PDB file of N, CA and C in Angstrom:
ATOM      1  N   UNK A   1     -13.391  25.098 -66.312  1.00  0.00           N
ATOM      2  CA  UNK A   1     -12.210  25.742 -65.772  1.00  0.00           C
ATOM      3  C   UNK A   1     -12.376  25.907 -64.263  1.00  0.00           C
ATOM      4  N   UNK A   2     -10.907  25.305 -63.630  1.00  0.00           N
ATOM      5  CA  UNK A   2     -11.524  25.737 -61.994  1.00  0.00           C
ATOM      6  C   UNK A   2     -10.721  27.093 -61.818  1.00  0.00           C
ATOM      7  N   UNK A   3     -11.620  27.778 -60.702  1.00  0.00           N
ATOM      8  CA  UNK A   3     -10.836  28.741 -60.096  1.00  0.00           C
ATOM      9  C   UNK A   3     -10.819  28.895 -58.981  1.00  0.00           C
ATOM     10  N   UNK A   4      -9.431  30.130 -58.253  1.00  0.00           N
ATOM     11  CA  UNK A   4      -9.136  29.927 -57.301  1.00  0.00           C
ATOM     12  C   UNK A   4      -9.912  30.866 -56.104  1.00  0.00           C
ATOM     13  N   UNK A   5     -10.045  31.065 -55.008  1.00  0.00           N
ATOM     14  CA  UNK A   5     -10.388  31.305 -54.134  1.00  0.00           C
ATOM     15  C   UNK A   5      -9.551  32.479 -53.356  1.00  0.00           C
ATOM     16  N   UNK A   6      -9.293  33.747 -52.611  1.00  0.00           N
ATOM     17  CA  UNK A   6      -8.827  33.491 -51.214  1.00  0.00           C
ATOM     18  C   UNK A   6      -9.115  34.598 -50.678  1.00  0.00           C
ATOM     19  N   UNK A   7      -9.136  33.761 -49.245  1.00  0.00           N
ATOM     20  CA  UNK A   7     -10.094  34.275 -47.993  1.00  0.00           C
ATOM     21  C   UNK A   7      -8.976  34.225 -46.726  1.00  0.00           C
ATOM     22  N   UNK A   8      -9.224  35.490 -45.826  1.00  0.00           N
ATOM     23  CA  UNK A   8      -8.474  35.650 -44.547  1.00  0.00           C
ATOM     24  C   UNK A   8      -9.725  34.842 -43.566  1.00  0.00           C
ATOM     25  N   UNK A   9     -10.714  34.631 -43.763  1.00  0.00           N
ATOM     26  CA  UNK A   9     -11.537  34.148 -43.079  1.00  0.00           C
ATOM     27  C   UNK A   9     -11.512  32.637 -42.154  1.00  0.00           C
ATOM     28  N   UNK A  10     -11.260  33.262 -40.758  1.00  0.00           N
ATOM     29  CA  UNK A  10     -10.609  31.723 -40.210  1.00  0.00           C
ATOM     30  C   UNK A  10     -11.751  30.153 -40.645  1.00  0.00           C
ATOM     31  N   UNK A  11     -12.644  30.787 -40.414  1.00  0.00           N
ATOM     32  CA  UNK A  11     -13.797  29.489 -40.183  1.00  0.00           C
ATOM     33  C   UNK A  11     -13.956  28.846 -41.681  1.00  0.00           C
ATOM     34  N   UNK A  12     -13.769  29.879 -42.562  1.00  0.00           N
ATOM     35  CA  UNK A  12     -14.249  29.184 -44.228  1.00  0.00           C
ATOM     36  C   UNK A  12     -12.272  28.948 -44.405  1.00  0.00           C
ATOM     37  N   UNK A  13     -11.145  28.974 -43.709  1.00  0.00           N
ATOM     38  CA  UNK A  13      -9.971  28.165 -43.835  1.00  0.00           C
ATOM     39  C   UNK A  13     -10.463  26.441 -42.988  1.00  0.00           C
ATOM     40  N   UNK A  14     -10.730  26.764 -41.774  1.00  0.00           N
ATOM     41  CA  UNK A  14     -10.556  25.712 -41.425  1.00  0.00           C
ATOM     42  C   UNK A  14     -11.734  24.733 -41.856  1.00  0.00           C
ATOM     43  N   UNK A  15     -12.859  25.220 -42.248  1.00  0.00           N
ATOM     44  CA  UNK A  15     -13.829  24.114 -42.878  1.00  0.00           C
ATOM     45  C   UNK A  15     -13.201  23.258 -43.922  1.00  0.00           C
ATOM     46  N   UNK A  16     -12.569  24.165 -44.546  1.00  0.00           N
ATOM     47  CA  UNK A  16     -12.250  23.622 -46.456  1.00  0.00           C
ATOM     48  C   UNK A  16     -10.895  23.010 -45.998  1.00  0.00           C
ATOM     49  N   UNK A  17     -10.116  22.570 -44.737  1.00  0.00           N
ATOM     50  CA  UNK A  17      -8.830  21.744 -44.264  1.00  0.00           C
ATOM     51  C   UNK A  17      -9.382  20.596 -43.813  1.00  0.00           C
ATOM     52  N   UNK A  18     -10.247  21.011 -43.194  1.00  0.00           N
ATOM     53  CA  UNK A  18     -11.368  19.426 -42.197  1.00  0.00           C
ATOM     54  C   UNK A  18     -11.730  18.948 -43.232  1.00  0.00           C
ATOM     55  N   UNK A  19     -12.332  19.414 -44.468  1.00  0.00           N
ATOM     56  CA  UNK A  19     -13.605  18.668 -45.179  1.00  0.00           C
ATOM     57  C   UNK A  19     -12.462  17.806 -46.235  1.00  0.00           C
ATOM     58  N   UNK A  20     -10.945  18.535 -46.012  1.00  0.00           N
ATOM     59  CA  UNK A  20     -10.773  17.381 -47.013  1.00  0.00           C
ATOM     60  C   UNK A  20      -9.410  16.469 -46.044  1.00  0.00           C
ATOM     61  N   UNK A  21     -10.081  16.585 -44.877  1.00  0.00           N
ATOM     62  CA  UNK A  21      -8.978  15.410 -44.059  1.00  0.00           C
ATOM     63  C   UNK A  21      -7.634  16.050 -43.479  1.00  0.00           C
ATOM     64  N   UNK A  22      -7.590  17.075 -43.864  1.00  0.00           N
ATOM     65  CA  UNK A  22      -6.480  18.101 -43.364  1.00  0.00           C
ATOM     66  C   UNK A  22      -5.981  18.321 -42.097  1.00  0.00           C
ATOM     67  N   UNK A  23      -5.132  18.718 -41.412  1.00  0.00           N
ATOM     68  CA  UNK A  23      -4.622  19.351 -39.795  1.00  0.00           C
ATOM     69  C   UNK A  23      -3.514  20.613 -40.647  1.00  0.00           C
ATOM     70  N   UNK A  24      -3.982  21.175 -39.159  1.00  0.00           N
ATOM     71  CA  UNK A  24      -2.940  22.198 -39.253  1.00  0.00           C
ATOM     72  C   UNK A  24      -1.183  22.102 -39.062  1.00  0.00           C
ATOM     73  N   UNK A  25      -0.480  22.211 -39.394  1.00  0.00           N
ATOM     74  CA  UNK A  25       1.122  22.180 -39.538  1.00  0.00           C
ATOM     75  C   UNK A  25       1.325  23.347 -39.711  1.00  0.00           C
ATOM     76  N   UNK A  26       3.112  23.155 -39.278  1.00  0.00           N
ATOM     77  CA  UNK A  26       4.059  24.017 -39.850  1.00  0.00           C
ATOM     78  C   UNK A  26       5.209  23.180 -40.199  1.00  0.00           C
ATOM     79  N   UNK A  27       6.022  24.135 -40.593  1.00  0.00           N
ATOM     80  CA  UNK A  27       7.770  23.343 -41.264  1.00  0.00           C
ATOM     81  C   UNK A  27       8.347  22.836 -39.740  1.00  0.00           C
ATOM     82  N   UNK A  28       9.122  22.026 -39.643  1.00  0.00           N
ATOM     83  CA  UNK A  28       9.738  22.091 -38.613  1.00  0.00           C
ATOM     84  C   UNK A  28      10.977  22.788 -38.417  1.00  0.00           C
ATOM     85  N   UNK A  29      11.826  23.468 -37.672  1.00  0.00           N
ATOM     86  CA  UNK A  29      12.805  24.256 -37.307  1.00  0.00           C
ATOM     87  C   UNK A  29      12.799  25.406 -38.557  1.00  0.00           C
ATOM     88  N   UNK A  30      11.427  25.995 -38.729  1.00  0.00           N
ATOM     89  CA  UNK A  30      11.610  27.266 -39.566  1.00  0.00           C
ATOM     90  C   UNK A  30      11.509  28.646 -38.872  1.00  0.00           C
ATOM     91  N   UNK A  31      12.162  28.234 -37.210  1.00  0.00           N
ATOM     92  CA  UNK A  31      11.967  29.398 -36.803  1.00  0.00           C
ATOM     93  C   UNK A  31      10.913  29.797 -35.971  1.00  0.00           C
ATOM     94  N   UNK A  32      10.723  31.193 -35.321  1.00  0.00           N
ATOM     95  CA  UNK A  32       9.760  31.864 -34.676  1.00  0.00           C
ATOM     96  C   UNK A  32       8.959  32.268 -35.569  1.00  0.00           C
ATOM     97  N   UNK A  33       7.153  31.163 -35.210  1.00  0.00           N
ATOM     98  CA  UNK A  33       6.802  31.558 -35.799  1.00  0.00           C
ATOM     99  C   UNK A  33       6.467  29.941 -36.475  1.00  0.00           C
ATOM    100  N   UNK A  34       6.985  30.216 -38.066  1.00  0.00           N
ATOM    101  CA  UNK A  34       7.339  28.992 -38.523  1.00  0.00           C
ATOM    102  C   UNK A  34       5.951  29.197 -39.882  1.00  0.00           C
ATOM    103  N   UNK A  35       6.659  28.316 -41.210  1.00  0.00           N
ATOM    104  CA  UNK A  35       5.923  28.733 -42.267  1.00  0.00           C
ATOM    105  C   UNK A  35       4.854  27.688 -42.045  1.00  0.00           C
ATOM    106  N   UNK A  36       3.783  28.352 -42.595  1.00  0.00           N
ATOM    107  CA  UNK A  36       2.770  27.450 -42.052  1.00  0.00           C
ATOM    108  C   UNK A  36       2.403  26.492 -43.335  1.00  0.00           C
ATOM    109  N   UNK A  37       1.668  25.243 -43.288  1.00  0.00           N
ATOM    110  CA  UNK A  37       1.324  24.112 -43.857  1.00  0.00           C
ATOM    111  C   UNK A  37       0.197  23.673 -43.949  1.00  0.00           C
ATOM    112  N   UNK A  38      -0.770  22.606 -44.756  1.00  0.00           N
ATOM    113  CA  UNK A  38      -1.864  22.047 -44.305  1.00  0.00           C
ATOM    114  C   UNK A  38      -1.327  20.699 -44.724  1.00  0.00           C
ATOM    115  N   UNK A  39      -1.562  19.953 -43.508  1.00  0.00           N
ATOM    116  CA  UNK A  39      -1.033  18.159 -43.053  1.00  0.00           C
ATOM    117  C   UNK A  39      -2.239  17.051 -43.622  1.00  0.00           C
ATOM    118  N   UNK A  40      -2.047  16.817 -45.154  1.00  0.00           N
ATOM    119  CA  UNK A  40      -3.216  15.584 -45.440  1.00  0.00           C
ATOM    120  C   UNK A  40      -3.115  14.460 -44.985  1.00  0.00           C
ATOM    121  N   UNK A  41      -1.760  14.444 -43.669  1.00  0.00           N
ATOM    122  CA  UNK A  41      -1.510  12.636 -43.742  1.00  0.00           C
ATOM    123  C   UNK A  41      -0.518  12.150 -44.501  1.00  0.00           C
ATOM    124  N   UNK A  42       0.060  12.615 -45.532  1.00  0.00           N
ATOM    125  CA  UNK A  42       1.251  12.071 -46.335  1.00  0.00           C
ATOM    126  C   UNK A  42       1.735  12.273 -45.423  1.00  0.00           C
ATOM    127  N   UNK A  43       3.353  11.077 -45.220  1.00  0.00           N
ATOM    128  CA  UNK A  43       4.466  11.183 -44.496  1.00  0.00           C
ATOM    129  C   UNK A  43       5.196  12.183 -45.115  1.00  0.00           C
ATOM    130  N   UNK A  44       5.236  13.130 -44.333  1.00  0.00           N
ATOM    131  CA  UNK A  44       6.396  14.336 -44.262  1.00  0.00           C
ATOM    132  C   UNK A  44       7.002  14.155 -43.091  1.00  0.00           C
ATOM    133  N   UNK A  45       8.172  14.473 -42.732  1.00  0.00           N
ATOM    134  CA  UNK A  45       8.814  14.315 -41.621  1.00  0.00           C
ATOM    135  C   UNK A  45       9.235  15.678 -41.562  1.00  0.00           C
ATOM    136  N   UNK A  46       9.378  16.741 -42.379  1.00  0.00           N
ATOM    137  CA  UNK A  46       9.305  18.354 -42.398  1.00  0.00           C
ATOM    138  C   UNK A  46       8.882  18.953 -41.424  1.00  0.00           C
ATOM    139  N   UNK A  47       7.250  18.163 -41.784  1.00  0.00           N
ATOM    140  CA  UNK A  47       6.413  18.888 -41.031  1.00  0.00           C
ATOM    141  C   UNK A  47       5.920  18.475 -39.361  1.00  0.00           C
ATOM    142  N   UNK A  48       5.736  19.219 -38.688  1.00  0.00           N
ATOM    143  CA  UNK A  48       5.051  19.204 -37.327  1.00  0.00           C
ATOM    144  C   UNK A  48       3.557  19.733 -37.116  1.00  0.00           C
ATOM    145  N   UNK A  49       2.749  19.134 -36.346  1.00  0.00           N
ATOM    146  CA  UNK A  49       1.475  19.754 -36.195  1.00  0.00           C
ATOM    147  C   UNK A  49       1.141  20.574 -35.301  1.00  0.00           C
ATOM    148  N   UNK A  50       0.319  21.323 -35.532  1.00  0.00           N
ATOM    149  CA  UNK A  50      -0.161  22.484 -34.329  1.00  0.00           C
ATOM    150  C   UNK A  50      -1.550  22.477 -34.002  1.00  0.00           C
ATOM    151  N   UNK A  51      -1.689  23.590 -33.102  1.00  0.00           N
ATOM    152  CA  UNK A  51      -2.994  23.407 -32.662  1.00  0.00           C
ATOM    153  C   UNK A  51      -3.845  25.001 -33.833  1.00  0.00           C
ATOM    154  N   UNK A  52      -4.579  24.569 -33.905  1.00  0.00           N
ATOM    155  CA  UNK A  52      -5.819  25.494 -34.685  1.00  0.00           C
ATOM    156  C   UNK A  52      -5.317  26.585 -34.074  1.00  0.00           C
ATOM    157  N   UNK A  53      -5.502  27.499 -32.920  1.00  0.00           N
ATOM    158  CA  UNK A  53      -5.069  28.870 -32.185  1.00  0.00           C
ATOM    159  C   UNK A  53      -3.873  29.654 -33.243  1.00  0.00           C
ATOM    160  N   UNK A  54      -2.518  28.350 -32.312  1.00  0.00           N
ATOM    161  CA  UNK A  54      -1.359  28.381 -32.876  1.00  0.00           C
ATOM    162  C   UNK A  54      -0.944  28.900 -34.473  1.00  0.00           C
ATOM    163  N   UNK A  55      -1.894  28.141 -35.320  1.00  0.00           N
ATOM    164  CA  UNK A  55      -2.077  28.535 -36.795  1.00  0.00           C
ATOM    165  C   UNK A  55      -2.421  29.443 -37.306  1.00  0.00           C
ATOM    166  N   UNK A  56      -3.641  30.033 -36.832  1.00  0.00           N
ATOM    167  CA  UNK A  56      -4.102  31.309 -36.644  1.00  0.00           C
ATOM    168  C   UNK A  56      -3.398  32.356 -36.488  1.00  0.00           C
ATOM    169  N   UNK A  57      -2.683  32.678 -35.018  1.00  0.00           N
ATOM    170  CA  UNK A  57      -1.481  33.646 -34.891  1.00  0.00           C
ATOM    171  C   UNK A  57      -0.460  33.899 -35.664  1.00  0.00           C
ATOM    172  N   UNK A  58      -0.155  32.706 -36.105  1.00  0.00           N
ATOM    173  CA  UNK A  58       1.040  32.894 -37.711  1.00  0.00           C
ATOM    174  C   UNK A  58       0.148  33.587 -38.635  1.00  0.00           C
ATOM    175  N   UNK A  59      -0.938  32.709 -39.057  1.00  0.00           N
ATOM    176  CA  UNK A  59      -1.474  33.503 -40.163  1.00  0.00           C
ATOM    177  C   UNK A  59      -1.785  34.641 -39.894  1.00  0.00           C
ATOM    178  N   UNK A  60      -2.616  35.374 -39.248  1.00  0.00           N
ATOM    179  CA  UNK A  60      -2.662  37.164 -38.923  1.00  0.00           C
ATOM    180  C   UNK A  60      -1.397  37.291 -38.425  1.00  0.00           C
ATOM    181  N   UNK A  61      -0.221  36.750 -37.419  1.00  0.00           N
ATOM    182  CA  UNK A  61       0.656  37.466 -37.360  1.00  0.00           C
ATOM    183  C   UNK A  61       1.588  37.903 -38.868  1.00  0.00           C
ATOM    184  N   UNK A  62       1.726  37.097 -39.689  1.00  0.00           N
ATOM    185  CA  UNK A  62       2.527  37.195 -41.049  1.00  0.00           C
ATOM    186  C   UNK A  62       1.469  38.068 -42.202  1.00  0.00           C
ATOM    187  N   UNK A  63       0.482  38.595 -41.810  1.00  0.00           N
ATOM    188  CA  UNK A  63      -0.773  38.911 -42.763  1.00  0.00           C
ATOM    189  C   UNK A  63      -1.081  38.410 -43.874  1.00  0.00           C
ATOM    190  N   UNK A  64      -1.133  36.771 -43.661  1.00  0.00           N
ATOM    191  CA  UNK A  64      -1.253  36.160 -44.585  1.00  0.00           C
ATOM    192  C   UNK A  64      -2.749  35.895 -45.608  1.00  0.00           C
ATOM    193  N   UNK A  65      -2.800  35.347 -46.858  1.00  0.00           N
ATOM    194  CA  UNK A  65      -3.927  35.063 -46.834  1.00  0.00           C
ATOM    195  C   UNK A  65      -3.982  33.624 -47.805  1.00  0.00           C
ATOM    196  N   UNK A  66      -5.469  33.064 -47.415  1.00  0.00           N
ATOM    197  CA  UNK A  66      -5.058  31.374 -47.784  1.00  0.00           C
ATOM    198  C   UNK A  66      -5.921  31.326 -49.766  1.00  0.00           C
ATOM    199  N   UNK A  67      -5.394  30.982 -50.358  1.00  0.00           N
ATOM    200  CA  UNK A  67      -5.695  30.658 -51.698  1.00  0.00           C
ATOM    201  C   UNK A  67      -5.830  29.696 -51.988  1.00  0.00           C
ATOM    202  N   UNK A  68      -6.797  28.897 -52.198  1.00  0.00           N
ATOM    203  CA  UNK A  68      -7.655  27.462 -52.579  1.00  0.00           C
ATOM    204  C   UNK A  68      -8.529  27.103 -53.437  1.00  0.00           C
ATOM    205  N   UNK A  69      -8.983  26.288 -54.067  1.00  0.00           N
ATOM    206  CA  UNK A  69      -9.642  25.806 -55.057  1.00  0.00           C
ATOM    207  C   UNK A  69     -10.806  24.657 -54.676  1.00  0.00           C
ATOM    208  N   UNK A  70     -11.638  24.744 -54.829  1.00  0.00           N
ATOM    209  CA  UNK A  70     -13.342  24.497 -54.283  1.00  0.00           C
ATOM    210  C   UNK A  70     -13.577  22.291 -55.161  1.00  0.00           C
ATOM    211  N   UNK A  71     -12.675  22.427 -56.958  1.00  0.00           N
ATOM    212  CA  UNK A  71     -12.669  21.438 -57.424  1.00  0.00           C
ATOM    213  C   UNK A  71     -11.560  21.463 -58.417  1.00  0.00           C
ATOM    214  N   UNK A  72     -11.214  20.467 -58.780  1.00  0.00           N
ATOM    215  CA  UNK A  72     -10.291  20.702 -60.335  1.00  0.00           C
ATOM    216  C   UNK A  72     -10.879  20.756 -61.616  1.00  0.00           C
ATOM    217  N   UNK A  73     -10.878  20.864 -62.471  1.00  0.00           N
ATOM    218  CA  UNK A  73     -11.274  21.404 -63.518  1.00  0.00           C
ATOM    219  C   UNK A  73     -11.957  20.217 -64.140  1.00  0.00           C
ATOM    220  N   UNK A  74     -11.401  19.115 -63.884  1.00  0.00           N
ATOM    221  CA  UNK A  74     -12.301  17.677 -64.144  1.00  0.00           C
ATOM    222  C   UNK A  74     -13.741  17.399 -63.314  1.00  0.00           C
ATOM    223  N   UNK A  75     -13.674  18.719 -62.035  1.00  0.00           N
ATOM    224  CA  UNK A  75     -15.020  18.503 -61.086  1.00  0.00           C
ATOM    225  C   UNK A  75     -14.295  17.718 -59.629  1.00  0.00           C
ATOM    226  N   UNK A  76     -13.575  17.326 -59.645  1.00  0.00           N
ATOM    227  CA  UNK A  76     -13.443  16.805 -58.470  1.00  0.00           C
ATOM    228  C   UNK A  76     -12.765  17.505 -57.526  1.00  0.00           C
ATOM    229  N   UNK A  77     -12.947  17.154 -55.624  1.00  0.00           N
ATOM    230  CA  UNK A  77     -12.640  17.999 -55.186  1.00  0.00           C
ATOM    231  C   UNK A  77     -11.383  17.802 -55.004  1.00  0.00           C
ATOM    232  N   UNK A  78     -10.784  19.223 -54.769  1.00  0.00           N
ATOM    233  CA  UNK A  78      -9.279  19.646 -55.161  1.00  0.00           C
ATOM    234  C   UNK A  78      -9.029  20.114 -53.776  1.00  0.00           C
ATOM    235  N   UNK A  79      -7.391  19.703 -53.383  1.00  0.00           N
ATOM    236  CA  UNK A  79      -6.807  20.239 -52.088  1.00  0.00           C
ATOM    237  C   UNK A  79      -5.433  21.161 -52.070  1.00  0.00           C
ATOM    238  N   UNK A  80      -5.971  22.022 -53.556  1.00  0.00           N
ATOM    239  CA  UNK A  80      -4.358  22.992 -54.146  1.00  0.00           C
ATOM    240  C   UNK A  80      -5.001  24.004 -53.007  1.00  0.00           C
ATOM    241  N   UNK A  81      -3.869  24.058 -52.686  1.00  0.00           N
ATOM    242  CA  UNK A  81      -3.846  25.557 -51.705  1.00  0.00           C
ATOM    243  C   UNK A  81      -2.596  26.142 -51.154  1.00  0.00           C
ATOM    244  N   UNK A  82      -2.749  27.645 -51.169  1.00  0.00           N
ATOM    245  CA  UNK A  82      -1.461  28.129 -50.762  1.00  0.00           C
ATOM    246  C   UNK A  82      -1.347  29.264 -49.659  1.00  0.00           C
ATOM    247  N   UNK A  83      -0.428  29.549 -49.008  1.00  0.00           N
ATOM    248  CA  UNK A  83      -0.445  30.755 -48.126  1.00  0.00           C
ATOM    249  C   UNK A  83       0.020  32.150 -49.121  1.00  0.00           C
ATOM    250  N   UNK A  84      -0.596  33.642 -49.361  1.00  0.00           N
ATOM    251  CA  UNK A  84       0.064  34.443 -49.885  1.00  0.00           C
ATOM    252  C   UNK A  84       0.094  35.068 -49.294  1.00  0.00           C
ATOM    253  N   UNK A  85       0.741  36.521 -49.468  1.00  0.00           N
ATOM    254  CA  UNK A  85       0.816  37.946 -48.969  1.00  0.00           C
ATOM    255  C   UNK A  85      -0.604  38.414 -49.046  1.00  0.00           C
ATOM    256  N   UNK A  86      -1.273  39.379 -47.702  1.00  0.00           N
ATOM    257  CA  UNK A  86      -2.373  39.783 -47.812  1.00  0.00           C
ATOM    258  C   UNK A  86      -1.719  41.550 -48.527  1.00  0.00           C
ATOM    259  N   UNK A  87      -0.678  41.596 -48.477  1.00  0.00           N
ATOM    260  CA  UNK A  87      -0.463  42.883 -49.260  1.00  0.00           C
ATOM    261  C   UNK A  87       0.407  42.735 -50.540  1.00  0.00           C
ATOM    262  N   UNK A  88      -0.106  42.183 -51.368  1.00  0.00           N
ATOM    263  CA  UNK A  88       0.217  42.020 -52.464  1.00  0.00           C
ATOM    264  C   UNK A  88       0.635  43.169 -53.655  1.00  0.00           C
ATOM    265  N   UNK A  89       0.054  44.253 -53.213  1.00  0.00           N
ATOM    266  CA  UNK A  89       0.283  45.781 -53.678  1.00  0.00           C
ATOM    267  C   UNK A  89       1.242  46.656 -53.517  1.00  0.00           C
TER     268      UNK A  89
END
């Protein structure tokens, strides 16, 4: 069984985006701000890229937190991940 992960922690976000080929994004025209994304390279035309900083400030500005999965349940590594509410309560 895999399970999930999540961490506000910038450095263990951006390792586990690099290690699987990832950049940082957002939506395009979602605004100030803007919902944030992780860019594997599929053609999206949605999306726009940002700089690492940039990504960051959304995420603590929105108090977000990132939820991810380490492998899939078959063992292999897995790139499910999501942005949630850090106040979920």
């Amino acid at each position: 069984m895999s399970k999930s992960v999540e961490t506000t922690d910038h450095k263990e976000i951006r390792n586990w985006i690099e290690e699987r080929g990832g950049h940082p994004a957002r939506v395009k025209d979602s605004g100030e701000g803007g919902i944030l994304r992780v860019d594997f390279g599929e053609p999206e035309e949605s999306l726009e890229p940002i700089e690492w900083d940039d990504f960051f400030d959304i995420f603590d500005a929105n108090e977000l937190c990132f939820l991810y999965q380490e492998e899939t349940s078959s063992g292999k590594t897995s790139r499910f991940n999501k942005f949630v509410s850090r106040n979920k309560h």
